[in-house]
Amino acid sequence: METSSPFFTPTENEEALIAVAREFASEVLGPAEHSVDTESQPAKAYTSPEYKYAMAESYRLGLHKMTLPESCGGLGIRPTVHREILEILAGEAPGLAATLVVTPLAALLIALFGLEKRHKFYKDYLEAFVEDKNGTHSSCWAVTEPQLGSDLMNTESPAPPAFQTKARWNRAQGNYVIDGTKSAFVSNAWRADSILLMLRVDGPDSSGPGAFLVPADLPGTVKGMPIDKLGLRALNQAEIAFNDVEVPPEFLLIPPSEERFSFTGRLIVTAGNTSVGTLAVAVASSAYRQALAYAQQRLQGGKPIIQHQLIRMKFFEAQRDLEAARLMLQKSAWLIERGTPDLALAFSARHLACTVGLDICANMVQVLGGYGICKEYGVEKAYRDIKLLQIMDGTLERVALTAAASLYDGPAVVAVPQHR
Ligand SMILES: Cc1cc2nc3c(=O)[nH]c(=O)nc-3n(C[C@H](O)[C@H](O)[C@H](O)COP(=O)(O)OP(=O)(O)OC[C@H]3O[C@@H](n4cnc5c(N)ncnc54)[C@H](O)[C@@H]3O)c2cc1C
């Protein structure tokens, strides 16, 4: 399917990069994703040679640092091109592609906020991350809690999020002490060696929501086992508990109640929803392609089933909806690239992609009849994977309510500071 549009105009070099990503996705990521998906024990899957090989090869190619600025050793890939590459990777391996989306978060924030000047850990981390060719360094975003899910994005309530995870200032030691537990859904938590942690901060002068960017091996930090789940099984997810974890004040990324808290949250969620929508388009497109090939050769009623109008109509509707969703996602990425990210548009695009995506995957299973539910055929996996995309980075209900509120309360536009 032709994917260029007014919002996606790659250069020749970018086209070449996209071609490399396409080959890598089908030769390396796809087989690894299949192997991890079919392993019944998640911990075994994420330590398997197939998983480790796929991650190491991804890092060798630079896929872990695609979005990092070149000035920090990253590839500096534009958001519109990154979106395209993500769709290609996720067409073969959505769980591994999702892992690669969250992987650079810590490095990105170090680069965005110039943190490497603040603490040696940040400088060492950024250098080690960009040089990493084994898949050793990666990060996660720990925000949701066992009792705090959708309410994190509750735009109808003026109250700040009611975090149970708290950092209290310890005047005697001159450091913070963190206590609390983040939900079992934190993407890449099991693998991450650096955590963006959003919580309540009770500082020496003020209290409120804030954020730390901390090494994952601080004493008292305990990770749960990776969860066993329906789909996106190649994306590891786990709980993180903080038991009296002592943290130096230099690791406080966003002090209590600063405007930067909602700015950072909105920026992550705008880019995150554009990525989640892109994963949905990729998964549904992949199911579409597989079902189309099947429908062209499966004979019933004396002819290939694609020639039956009721079957053909499913492909027409799928193609129509995928084209519309992709175009909206391309526009969202284009706005991020221009420095005017639009949260409401990202939510709308992701909502459309995940809504039509689930319908498309269900229809593609239907096209294969009984064979559609068998693991040998990829549509079964697509149907399982896409459901998670309706919950990740805010449930569809929550993002719709927030986007709807912006129609009345003004556009949810996030101002982005320039890279150094
Ligand atoms: C694949 C995946 C990846 C994730 N990655 C991360 C991550 O990296 N970091 C992280 O911190 N968390 C992560 N999460 C957690 C995710 O953000 C939460 O699961 C999500 O925000 C929903 O919270 P909840 O599960 O507590 O559901 P709840 O908030 O309890 O919602 C339950 C149901 O109630 C509905 N609901 C809630 N409030 C309202 C309302 N006001 N009006 C109407 N309906 C409502 C919801 O839509 C949902 O259907 C991930 C989740 C998944 C599935």
GROMACS .gro file of C-alpha atoms and ligand atoms in nm:
model
  473
    1MET     CA    1   0.000   0.000   0.000
    2GLU     CA    2   0.133   0.346  -0.092
    3THR     CA    3   0.195   0.529   0.236
    4SER     CA    4   0.344   0.862   0.126
    5SER     CA    5   0.116   1.162   0.182
    6PRO     CA    6   0.139   1.540   0.237
    7PHE     CA    7   0.240   1.451   0.597
    8PHE     CA    8   0.505   1.196   0.503
    9THR     CA    9   0.761   1.296   0.243
   10PRO     CA   10   1.080   1.093   0.293
   11THR     CA   11   1.413   1.185   0.131
   12GLU     CA   12   1.612   0.929  -0.067
   13ASN     CA   13   1.828   0.851   0.238
   14GLU     CA   14   1.520   0.805   0.453
   15GLU     CA   15   1.370   0.572   0.190
   16ALA     CA   16   1.690   0.366   0.208
   17LEU     CA   17   1.667   0.349   0.587
   18ILE     CA   18   1.303   0.240   0.564
   19ALA     CA   19   1.405  -0.038   0.321
   20VAL     CA   20   1.669  -0.160   0.571
   21ALA     CA   21   1.406  -0.159   0.849
   22ARG     CA   22   1.168  -0.359   0.628
   23GLU     CA   23   1.424  -0.632   0.563
   24PHE     CA   24   1.533  -0.642   0.928
   25ALA     CA   25   1.173  -0.667   1.047
   26SER     CA   26   1.095  -0.965   0.830
   27GLU     CA   27   1.426  -1.149   0.875
   28VAL     CA   28   1.508  -1.088   1.243
   29LEU     CA   29   1.222  -0.935   1.442
   30GLY     CA   30   0.934  -1.140   1.298
   31PRO     CA   31   1.084  -1.483   1.380
   32ALA     CA   32   1.190  -1.366   1.730
   33GLU     CA   33   0.844  -1.225   1.803
   34HIS     CA   34   0.685  -1.555   1.700
   35SER     CA   35   0.920  -1.750   1.925
   36VAL     CA   36   0.853  -1.525   2.228
   37ASP     CA   37   0.477  -1.524   2.163
   38THR     CA   38   0.454  -1.902   2.172
   39GLU     CA   39   0.669  -1.949   2.485
   40SER     CA   40   0.430  -2.008   2.776
   41GLN     CA   41   0.663  -1.874   3.048
   42PRO     CA   42   0.730  -1.500   3.004
   43ALA     CA   43   1.052  -1.494   3.210
   44LYS     CA   44   1.190  -1.773   2.993
   45ALA     CA   45   1.081  -1.592   2.677
   46TYR     CA   46   1.265  -1.268   2.768
   47THR     CA   47   1.587  -1.453   2.850
   48SER     CA   48   1.574  -1.682   2.547
   49PRO     CA   49   1.857  -1.671   2.290
   50GLU     CA   50   1.603  -1.568   2.022
   51TYR     CA   51   1.489  -1.265   2.225
   52LYS     CA   52   1.843  -1.162   2.320
   53TYR     CA   53   1.963  -1.197   1.962
   54ALA     CA   54   1.677  -0.982   1.826
   55MET     CA   55   1.739  -0.708   2.083
   56ALA     CA   56   2.115  -0.708   2.029
   57GLU     CA   57   2.073  -0.693   1.650
   58SER     CA   58   1.822  -0.408   1.688
   59TYR     CA   59   2.073  -0.211   1.892
   60ARG     CA   60   2.352  -0.286   1.645
   61LEU     CA   61   2.135  -0.133   1.375
   62GLY     CA   62   2.066   0.170   1.598
   63LEU     CA   63   1.692   0.105   1.636
   64HIS     CA   64   1.716   0.182   2.010
   65LYS     CA   65   1.835   0.538   1.942
   66MET     CA   66   1.634   0.633   1.634
   67THR     CA   67   1.467   0.932   1.798
   68LEU     CA   68   1.770   1.059   1.994
   69PRO     CA   69   1.927   1.378   1.850
   70GLU     CA   70   2.246   1.330   1.647
   71SER     CA   71   2.424   1.574   1.882
   72CYS     CA   72   2.395   1.306   2.154
   73GLY     CA   73   2.499   1.015   1.935
   74GLY     CA   74   2.147   0.921   1.825
   75LEU     CA   75   2.019   0.876   1.469
   76GLY     CA   76   1.807   1.193   1.485
   77ILE     CA   77   1.528   1.041   1.276
   78ARG     CA   78   1.236   1.275   1.213
   79PRO     CA   79   0.906   1.185   1.388
   80THR     CA   80   0.726   1.130   1.054
   81VAL     CA   81   0.994   0.889   0.937
   82HIS     CA   82   1.012   0.724   1.278
   83ARG     CA   83   0.635   0.665   1.261
   84GLU     CA   84   0.676   0.495   0.925
   85ILE     CA   85   0.962   0.274   1.048
   86LEU     CA   86   0.760   0.184   1.357
   87GLU     CA   87   0.469   0.073   1.137
   88ILE     CA   88   0.703  -0.147   0.935
   89LEU     CA   89   0.866  -0.305   1.243
   90ALA     CA   90   0.529  -0.356   1.411
   91GLY     CA   91   0.385  -0.517   1.097
   92GLU     CA   92   0.614  -0.812   1.172
   93ALA     CA   93   0.672  -0.777   1.546
   94PRO     CA   94   0.440  -0.543   1.740
   95GLY     CA   95   0.560  -0.653   2.085
   96LEU     CA   96   0.926  -0.597   2.003
   97ALA     CA   97   0.845  -0.270   1.822
   98ALA     CA   98   0.660  -0.148   2.134
   99THR     CA   99   0.966  -0.240   2.341
  100LEU     CA  100   1.185  -0.029   2.113
  101VAL     CA  101   0.948   0.268   2.153
  102VAL     CA  102   0.988   0.284   2.532
  103THR     CA  103   1.356   0.178   2.535
  104PRO     CA  104   1.512   0.526   2.475
  105LEU     CA  105   1.287   0.721   2.714
  106ALA     CA  106   1.555   0.790   2.979
  107ALA     CA  107   1.817   0.882   2.718
  108LEU     CA  108   1.566   1.112   2.546
  109LEU     CA  109   1.487   1.295   2.869
  110ILE     CA  110   1.856   1.329   2.955
  111ALA     CA  111   1.907   1.484   2.610
  112LEU     CA  112   1.591   1.697   2.621
  113PHE     CA  113   1.659   1.845   2.966
  114GLY     CA  114   2.043   1.851   2.936
  115LEU     CA  115   2.070   1.630   3.246
  116GLU     CA  116   2.414   1.489   3.169
  117LYS     CA  117   2.561   1.803   3.325
  118ARG     CA  118   2.371   1.744   3.648
  119HIS     CA  119   2.485   1.401   3.763
  120LYS     CA  120   2.751   1.153   3.656
  121PHE     CA  121   2.493   0.876   3.629
  122TYR     CA  122   2.311   1.062   3.353
  123LYS     CA  123   2.630   1.132   3.157
  124ASP     CA  124   2.750   0.774   3.190
  125TYR     CA  125   2.405   0.640   3.106
  126LEU     CA  126   2.364   0.847   2.789
  127GLU     CA  127   2.711   0.751   2.665
  128ALA     CA  128   2.660   0.383   2.744
  129PHE     CA  129   2.313   0.388   2.583
  130VAL     CA  130   2.424   0.531   2.249
  131GLU     CA  131   2.723   0.294   2.237
  132ASP     CA  132   2.517  -0.010   2.340
  133LYS     CA  133   2.534  -0.292   2.086
  134ASN     CA  134   2.400  -0.571   2.308
  135GLY     CA  135   2.061  -0.447   2.429
  136THR     CA  136   2.186  -0.388   2.784
  137HIS     CA  137   2.041  -0.042   2.852
  138SER     CA  138   1.677   0.057   2.828
  139SER     CA  139   1.412   0.241   3.021
  140CYS     CA  140   1.050   0.240   3.126
  141TRP     CA  141   0.783   0.486   3.236
  142ALA     CA  142   0.635   0.394   3.574
  143VAL     CA  143   0.323   0.600   3.631
  144THR     CA  144   0.011   0.384   3.683
  145GLU     CA  145  -0.046   0.219   4.020
  146PRO     CA  146  -0.265  -0.066   4.145
  147GLN     CA  147  -0.530   0.190   4.250
  148LEU     CA  148  -0.452   0.465   3.997
  149GLY     CA  149  -0.523   0.395   3.628
  150SER     CA  150  -0.755   0.606   3.414
  151ASP     CA  151  -0.781   0.876   3.682
  152LEU     CA  152  -0.429   0.985   3.585
  153MET     CA  153  -0.585   1.146   3.279
  154ASN     CA  154  -0.901   1.266   3.443
  155THR     CA  155  -0.940   1.608   3.284
  156GLU     CA  156  -1.282   1.651   3.446
  157SER     CA  157  -1.117   1.671   3.788
  158PRO     CA  158  -0.896   1.970   3.883
  159ALA     CA  159  -0.730   1.763   4.160
  160PRO     CA  160  -0.373   1.636   4.096
  161PRO     CA  161  -0.330   1.259   4.052
  162ALA     CA  162  -0.365   1.078   4.387
  163PHE     CA  163  -0.032   0.893   4.377
  164GLN     CA  164   0.026   0.641   4.656
  165THR     CA  165   0.394   0.618   4.558
  166LYS     CA  166   0.566   0.899   4.745
  167ALA     CA  167   0.909   1.054   4.783
  168ARG     CA  168   0.969   1.228   5.116
  169TRP     CA  169   1.258   1.464   5.181
  170ASN     CA  170   1.497   1.334   5.446
  171ARG     CA  171   1.656   1.645   5.590
  172ALA     CA  172   1.909   1.454   5.807
  173GLN     CA  173   2.054   1.264   5.506
  174GLY     CA  174   1.992   1.533   5.243
  175ASN     CA  175   1.817   1.284   5.014
  176TYR     CA  176   1.471   1.156   4.920
  177VAL     CA  177   1.319   0.828   5.035
  178ILE     CA  178   1.074   0.662   4.796
  179ASP     CA  179   0.799   0.420   4.896
  180GLY     CA  180   0.516   0.268   4.693
  181THR     CA  181   0.432   0.031   4.409
  182LYS     CA  182   0.376   0.087   4.039
  183SER     CA  183   0.130  -0.135   3.850
  184ALA     CA  184   0.220  -0.466   3.688
  185PHE     CA  185   0.161  -0.308   3.348
  186VAL     CA  186   0.476  -0.095   3.326
  187SER     CA  187   0.608  -0.164   2.975
  188ASN     CA  188   0.964  -0.292   2.961
  189ALA     CA  189   0.993  -0.273   3.343
  190TRP     CA  190   1.146  -0.618   3.368
  191ARG     CA  191   1.431  -0.529   3.136
  192ALA     CA  192   1.481  -0.158   3.209
  193ASP     CA  193   1.789  -0.030   3.390
  194SER     CA  194   1.654   0.324   3.415
  195ILE     CA  195   1.310   0.433   3.537
  196LEU     CA  196   1.111   0.748   3.470
  197LEU     CA  197   0.908   0.748   3.789
  198MET     CA  198   0.607   0.974   3.836
  199LEU     CA  199   0.486   1.004   4.196
  200ARG     CA  200   0.396   1.242   4.476
  201VAL     CA  201   0.693   1.443   4.603
  202ASP     CA  202   0.697   1.589   4.953
  203GLY     CA  203   0.997   1.818   4.915
  204PRO     CA  204   1.164   2.054   5.166
  205ASP     CA  205   0.957   2.351   5.042
  206SER     CA  206   0.657   2.214   4.853
  207SER     CA  207   0.452   1.902   4.780
  208GLY     CA  208   0.273   1.768   4.472
  209PRO     CA  209   0.313   1.546   4.166
  210GLY     CA  210   0.669   1.520   4.038
  211ALA     CA  211   0.912   1.285   3.868
  212PHE     CA  212   1.246   1.115   3.925
  213LEU     CA  213   1.471   0.958   3.665
  214VAL     CA  214   1.647   0.684   3.856
  215PRO     CA  215   1.872   0.380   3.805
  216ALA     CA  216   1.668   0.060   3.841
  217ASP     CA  217   1.923  -0.109   4.069
  218LEU     CA  218   1.899   0.126   4.369
  219PRO     CA  219   1.871  -0.079   4.693
  220GLY     CA  220   1.506  -0.137   4.785
  221THR     CA  221   1.383  -0.141   4.423
  222VAL     CA  222   1.210  -0.473   4.355
  223LYS     CA  223   1.065  -0.582   4.023
  224GLY     CA  224   0.786  -0.838   3.993
  225MET     CA  225   0.794  -1.126   3.748
  226PRO     CA  226   0.687  -1.032   3.393
  227ILE     CA  227   0.311  -1.076   3.351
  228ASP     CA  228   0.159  -1.359   3.147
  229LYS     CA  229  -0.093  -1.203   2.912
  230LEU     CA  230  -0.327  -1.221   2.612
  231GLY     CA  231  -0.128  -1.043   2.344
  232LEU     CA  232   0.181  -0.831   2.271
  233ARG     CA  233   0.360  -1.109   2.455
  234ALA     CA  234   0.699  -0.994   2.327
  235LEU     CA  235   0.657  -0.671   2.527
  236ASN     CA  236   0.767  -0.742   2.885
  237GLN     CA  237   0.555  -0.580   3.157
  238ALA     CA  238   0.609  -0.593   3.532
  239GLU     CA  239   0.537  -0.429   3.864
  240ILE     CA  240   0.805  -0.220   4.037
  241ALA     CA  241   0.802  -0.175   4.415
  242PHE     CA  242   1.005   0.089   4.597
  243ASN     CA  243   1.083   0.004   4.958
  244ASP     CA  244   1.258   0.292   5.136
  245VAL     CA  245   1.466   0.363   4.828
  246GLU     CA  246   1.715   0.643   4.899
  247VAL     CA  247   1.763   0.878   4.608
  248PRO     CA  248   1.994   1.180   4.580
  249PRO     CA  249   1.819   1.513   4.503
  250GLU     CA  250   1.998   1.536   4.164
  251PHE     CA  251   1.768   1.255   4.044
  252LEU     CA  252   1.459   1.470   4.097
  253LEU     CA  253   1.375   1.545   3.735
  254ILE     CA  254   1.060   1.746   3.799
  255PRO     CA  255   1.010   1.911   4.140
  256PRO     CA  256   0.660   1.909   4.292
  257SER     CA  257   0.378   2.066   4.090
  258GLU     CA  258   0.601   2.229   3.828
  259GLU     CA  259   0.442   2.301   3.491
  260ARG     CA  260   0.704   2.059   3.352
  261PHE     CA  261   0.514   1.768   3.514
  262SER     CA  262   0.206   1.804   3.297
  263PHE     CA  263   0.423   1.912   3.002
  264THR     CA  264   0.632   1.593   3.021
  265GLY     CA  265   0.326   1.375   3.078
  266ARG     CA  266   0.142   1.532   2.784
  267LEU     CA  267   0.445   1.506   2.557
  268ILE     CA  268   0.493   1.136   2.638
  269VAL     CA  269   0.121   1.069   2.595
  270THR     CA  270   0.100   1.262   2.263
  271ALA     CA  271   0.396   1.074   2.115
  272GLY     CA  272   0.283   0.754   2.290
  273ASN     CA  273  -0.068   0.763   2.147
  274THR     CA  274   0.068   0.834   1.798
  275SER     CA  275   0.288   0.526   1.843
  276VAL     CA  276   0.010   0.306   1.986
  277GLY     CA  277  -0.219   0.403   1.695
  278THR     CA  278   0.065   0.321   1.456
  279LEU     CA  279   0.106  -0.022   1.616
  280ALA     CA  280  -0.268  -0.079   1.566
  281VAL     CA  281  -0.252   0.016   1.197
  282ALA     CA  282   0.049  -0.212   1.156
  283VAL     CA  283  -0.116  -0.511   1.327
  284ALA     CA  284  -0.444  -0.469   1.137
  285SER     CA  285  -0.264  -0.416   0.803
  286SER     CA  286  -0.065  -0.732   0.860
  287ALA     CA  287  -0.385  -0.929   0.931
  288TYR     CA  288  -0.539  -0.773   0.617
  289ARG     CA  289  -0.247  -0.883   0.397
  290GLN     CA  290  -0.246  -1.238   0.532
  291ALA     CA  291  -0.623  -1.276   0.498
  292LEU     CA  292  -0.622  -1.131   0.146
  293ALA     CA  293  -0.363  -1.386   0.031
  294TYR     CA  294  -0.575  -1.660   0.186
  295ALA     CA  295  -0.900  -1.534   0.033
  296GLN     CA  296  -0.743  -1.532  -0.312
  297GLN     CA  297  -0.664  -1.902  -0.299
  298ARG     CA  298  -0.933  -2.055  -0.074
  299LEU     CA  299  -1.209  -2.207  -0.289
  300GLN     CA  300  -1.569  -2.230  -0.169
  301GLY     CA  301  -1.883  -2.219  -0.386
  302GLY     CA  302  -1.664  -2.306  -0.685
  303LYS     CA  303  -1.450  -1.989  -0.675
  304PRO     CA  304  -1.192  -1.809  -0.459
  305ILE     CA  305  -1.377  -1.665  -0.159
  306ILE     CA  306  -1.249  -1.313  -0.243
  307GLN     CA  307  -1.502  -1.327  -0.529
  308HIS     CA  308  -1.791  -1.351  -0.283
  309GLN     CA  309  -1.922  -1.001  -0.225
  310LEU     CA  310  -1.960  -1.035   0.152
  311ILE     CA  311  -1.593  -1.130   0.182
  312ARG     CA  312  -1.480  -0.864  -0.062
  313MET     CA  313  -1.669  -0.597   0.134
  314LYS     CA  314  -1.465  -0.678   0.448
  315PHE     CA  315  -1.145  -0.596   0.259
  316PHE     CA  316  -1.289  -0.279   0.112
  317GLU     CA  317  -1.392  -0.153   0.457
  318ALA     CA  318  -1.059  -0.252   0.610
  319GLN     CA  319  -0.860  -0.074   0.341
  320ARG     CA  320  -1.077   0.239   0.372
  321ASP     CA  321  -1.040   0.256   0.751
  322LEU     CA  322  -0.668   0.181   0.756
  323GLU     CA  323  -0.599   0.454   0.502
  324ALA     CA  324  -0.795   0.709   0.711
  325ALA     CA  325  -0.632   0.609   1.040
  326ARG     CA  326  -0.281   0.611   0.891
  327LEU     CA  327  -0.333   0.958   0.746
  328MET     CA  328  -0.442   1.096   1.085
  329LEU     CA  329  -0.141   0.935   1.255
  330GLN     CA  330   0.091   1.077   0.990
  331LYS     CA  331  -0.055   1.421   1.061
  332SER     CA  332  -0.003   1.376   1.435
  333ALA     CA  333   0.364   1.281   1.375
  334TRP     CA  334   0.400   1.576   1.137
  335LEU     CA  335   0.270   1.815   1.405
  336ILE     CA  336   0.518   1.670   1.656
  337GLU     CA  337   0.794   1.722   1.397
  338ARG     CA  338   0.688   2.086   1.348
  339GLY     CA  339   0.706   2.146   1.724
  340THR     CA  340   0.328   2.180   1.768
  341PRO     CA  341   0.214   1.841   1.902
  342ASP     CA  342  -0.162   1.814   1.935
  343LEU     CA  343  -0.274   1.584   2.216
  344ALA     CA  344  -0.640   1.579   2.107
  345LEU     CA  345  -0.547   1.484   1.751
  346ALA     CA  346  -0.312   1.210   1.875
  347PHE     CA  347  -0.596   1.074   2.090
  348SER     CA  348  -0.844   1.090   1.801
  349ALA     CA  349  -0.604   0.922   1.558
  350ARG     CA  350  -0.518   0.647   1.805
  351HIS     CA  351  -0.887   0.602   1.894
  352LEU     CA  352  -0.978   0.554   1.530
  353ALA     CA  353  -0.683   0.322   1.462
  354CYS     CA  354  -0.754   0.098   1.762
  355THR     CA  355  -1.132   0.091   1.709
  356VAL     CA  356  -1.121   0.001   1.340
  357GLY     CA  357  -0.811  -0.213   1.403
  358LEU     CA  358  -0.993  -0.452   1.637
  359ASP     CA  359  -1.286  -0.480   1.393
  360ILE     CA  360  -1.049  -0.547   1.106
  361CYS     CA  361  -0.860  -0.818   1.295
  362ALA     CA  362  -1.190  -0.984   1.394
  363ASN     CA  363  -1.304  -0.973   1.030
  364MET     CA  364  -0.977  -1.117   0.905
  365VAL     CA  365  -1.009  -1.410   1.148
  366GLN     CA  366  -1.361  -1.454   1.005
  367VAL     CA  367  -1.228  -1.461   0.648
  368LEU     CA  368  -1.009  -1.758   0.738
  369GLY     CA  369  -1.304  -1.940   0.897
  370GLY     CA  370  -1.186  -2.223   1.124
  371TYR     CA  371  -0.825  -2.172   1.018
  372GLY     CA  372  -0.845  -1.817   1.155
  373ILE     CA  373  -0.835  -1.937   1.515
  374CYS     CA  374  -0.527  -2.156   1.463
  375LYS     CA  375  -0.186  -2.039   1.575
  376GLU     CA  376  -0.024  -2.138   1.245
  377TYR     CA  377  -0.207  -1.846   1.083
  378GLY     CA  378  -0.097  -1.497   1.189
  379VAL     CA  379  -0.446  -1.347   1.215
  380GLU     CA  380  -0.501  -1.524   1.548
  381LYS     CA  381  -0.204  -1.339   1.699
  382ALA     CA  382  -0.310  -1.007   1.543
  383TYR     CA  383  -0.653  -1.044   1.706
  384ARG     CA  384  -0.493  -1.099   2.049
  385ASP     CA  385  -0.229  -0.827   2.008
  386ILE     CA  386  -0.463  -0.549   1.903
  387LYS     CA  387  -0.684  -0.575   2.211
  388LEU     CA  388  -0.400  -0.451   2.433
  389LEU     CA  389  -0.363  -0.143   2.217
  390GLN     CA  390  -0.712  -0.037   2.327
  391ILE     CA  391  -0.585  -0.009   2.687
  392MET     CA  392  -0.217   0.092   2.665
  393ASP     CA  393  -0.132   0.461   2.719
  394GLY     CA  394  -0.488   0.534   2.837
  395THR     CA  395  -0.800   0.328   2.763
  396LEU     CA  396  -1.001   0.422   2.454
  397GLU     CA  397  -1.281   0.546   2.682
  398ARG     CA  398  -1.043   0.772   2.872
  399VAL     CA  399  -0.869   0.918   2.567
  400ALA     CA  400  -1.206   0.983   2.399
  401LEU     CA  401  -1.333   1.169   2.707
  402THR     CA  402  -1.015   1.378   2.723
  403ALA     CA  403  -1.021   1.458   2.352
  404ALA     CA  404  -1.392   1.547   2.377
  405ALA     CA  405  -1.324   1.781   2.669
  406SER     CA  406  -1.067   1.967   2.461
  407LEU     CA  407  -1.342   2.059   2.213
  408TYR     CA  408  -1.491   2.277   2.485
  409ASP     CA  409  -1.189   2.365   2.701
  410GLY     CA  410  -0.954   2.463   2.417
  411PRO     CA  411  -0.700   2.269   2.212
  412ALA     CA  412  -0.464   2.041   2.403
  413VAL     CA  413  -0.147   2.164   2.235
  414VAL     CA  414   0.188   2.089   2.398
  415ALA     CA  415   0.475   2.337   2.357
  416VAL     CA  416   0.803   2.154   2.293
  417PRO     CA  417   1.141   2.301   2.389
  418GLN     CA  418   1.404   2.282   2.112
  419HIS     CA  419   1.682   2.025   2.139
  420ARG     CA  420   2.013   2.172   2.246
  421LIG     C1  421  -0.006  -0.305   2.689
  421LIG     C2  422  -0.007  -0.208   2.805
  421LIG     C3  423   0.106  -0.129   2.826
  421LIG     C4  424   0.109  -0.041   2.936
  421LIG     N1  425   0.223   0.031   2.960
  421LIG     C5  426   0.231   0.108   3.073
  421LIG     C6  427   0.353   0.178   3.104
  421LIG     O1  428   0.451   0.173   3.030
  421LIG     N2  429   0.358   0.248   3.220
  421LIG     C7  430   0.252   0.255   3.306
  421LIG     O2  431   0.266   0.320   3.408
  421LIG     N3  432   0.134   0.194   3.277
  421LIG     C8  433   0.121   0.120   3.162
  421LIG     N4  434   0.003   0.056   3.131
  421LIG     C9  435  -0.112   0.074   3.217
  421LIG    C10  436  -0.222   0.152   3.147
  421LIG     O3  437  -0.185   0.287   3.131
  421LIG    C11  438  -0.351   0.134   3.229
  421LIG     O4  439  -0.386  -0.003   3.221
  421LIG    C12  440  -0.464   0.219   3.176
  421LIG     O5  441  -0.437   0.355   3.195
  421LIG    C13  442  -0.597   0.183   3.243
  421LIG     O6  443  -0.584   0.178   3.381
  421LIG     P1  444  -0.642   0.052   3.461
  421LIG     O7  445  -0.586  -0.070   3.396
  421LIG     O8  446  -0.613   0.074   3.603
  421LIG     O9  447  -0.799   0.052   3.433
  421LIG     P2  448  -0.909   0.142   3.506
  421LIG    O10  449  -0.865   0.285   3.509
  421LIG    O11  450  -0.945   0.080   3.636
  421LIG    O12  451  -1.031   0.132   3.406
  421LIG    C14  452  -1.119   0.018   3.404
  421LIG    C15  453  -1.230   0.047   3.303
  421LIG    O13  454  -1.305   0.161   3.344
  421LIG    C16  455  -1.309   0.259   3.240
  421LIG     N5  456  -1.308   0.393   3.299
  421LIG    C17  457  -1.224   0.443   3.393
  421LIG     N6  458  -1.253   0.571   3.421
  421LIG    C18  459  -1.358   0.604   3.342
  421LIG    C19  460  -1.435   0.723   3.325
  421LIG     N7  461  -1.407   0.835   3.391
  421LIG     N8  462  -1.536   0.719   3.236
  421LIG    C20  463  -1.562   0.607   3.164
  421LIG     N9  464  -1.495   0.492   3.177
  421LIG    C21  465  -1.392   0.491   3.264
  421LIG    C22  466  -1.181   0.232   3.159
  421LIG    O14  467  -1.194   0.285   3.028
  421LIG    C23  468  -1.175   0.080   3.164
  421LIG    O15  469  -1.259   0.028   3.065
  421LIG    C24  470  -0.003  -0.030   3.022
  421LIG    C25  471  -0.118  -0.108   2.997
  421LIG    C26  472  -0.120  -0.197   2.889
  421LIG    C27  473  -0.242  -0.278   2.866
   0.00000   0.00000   0.00000
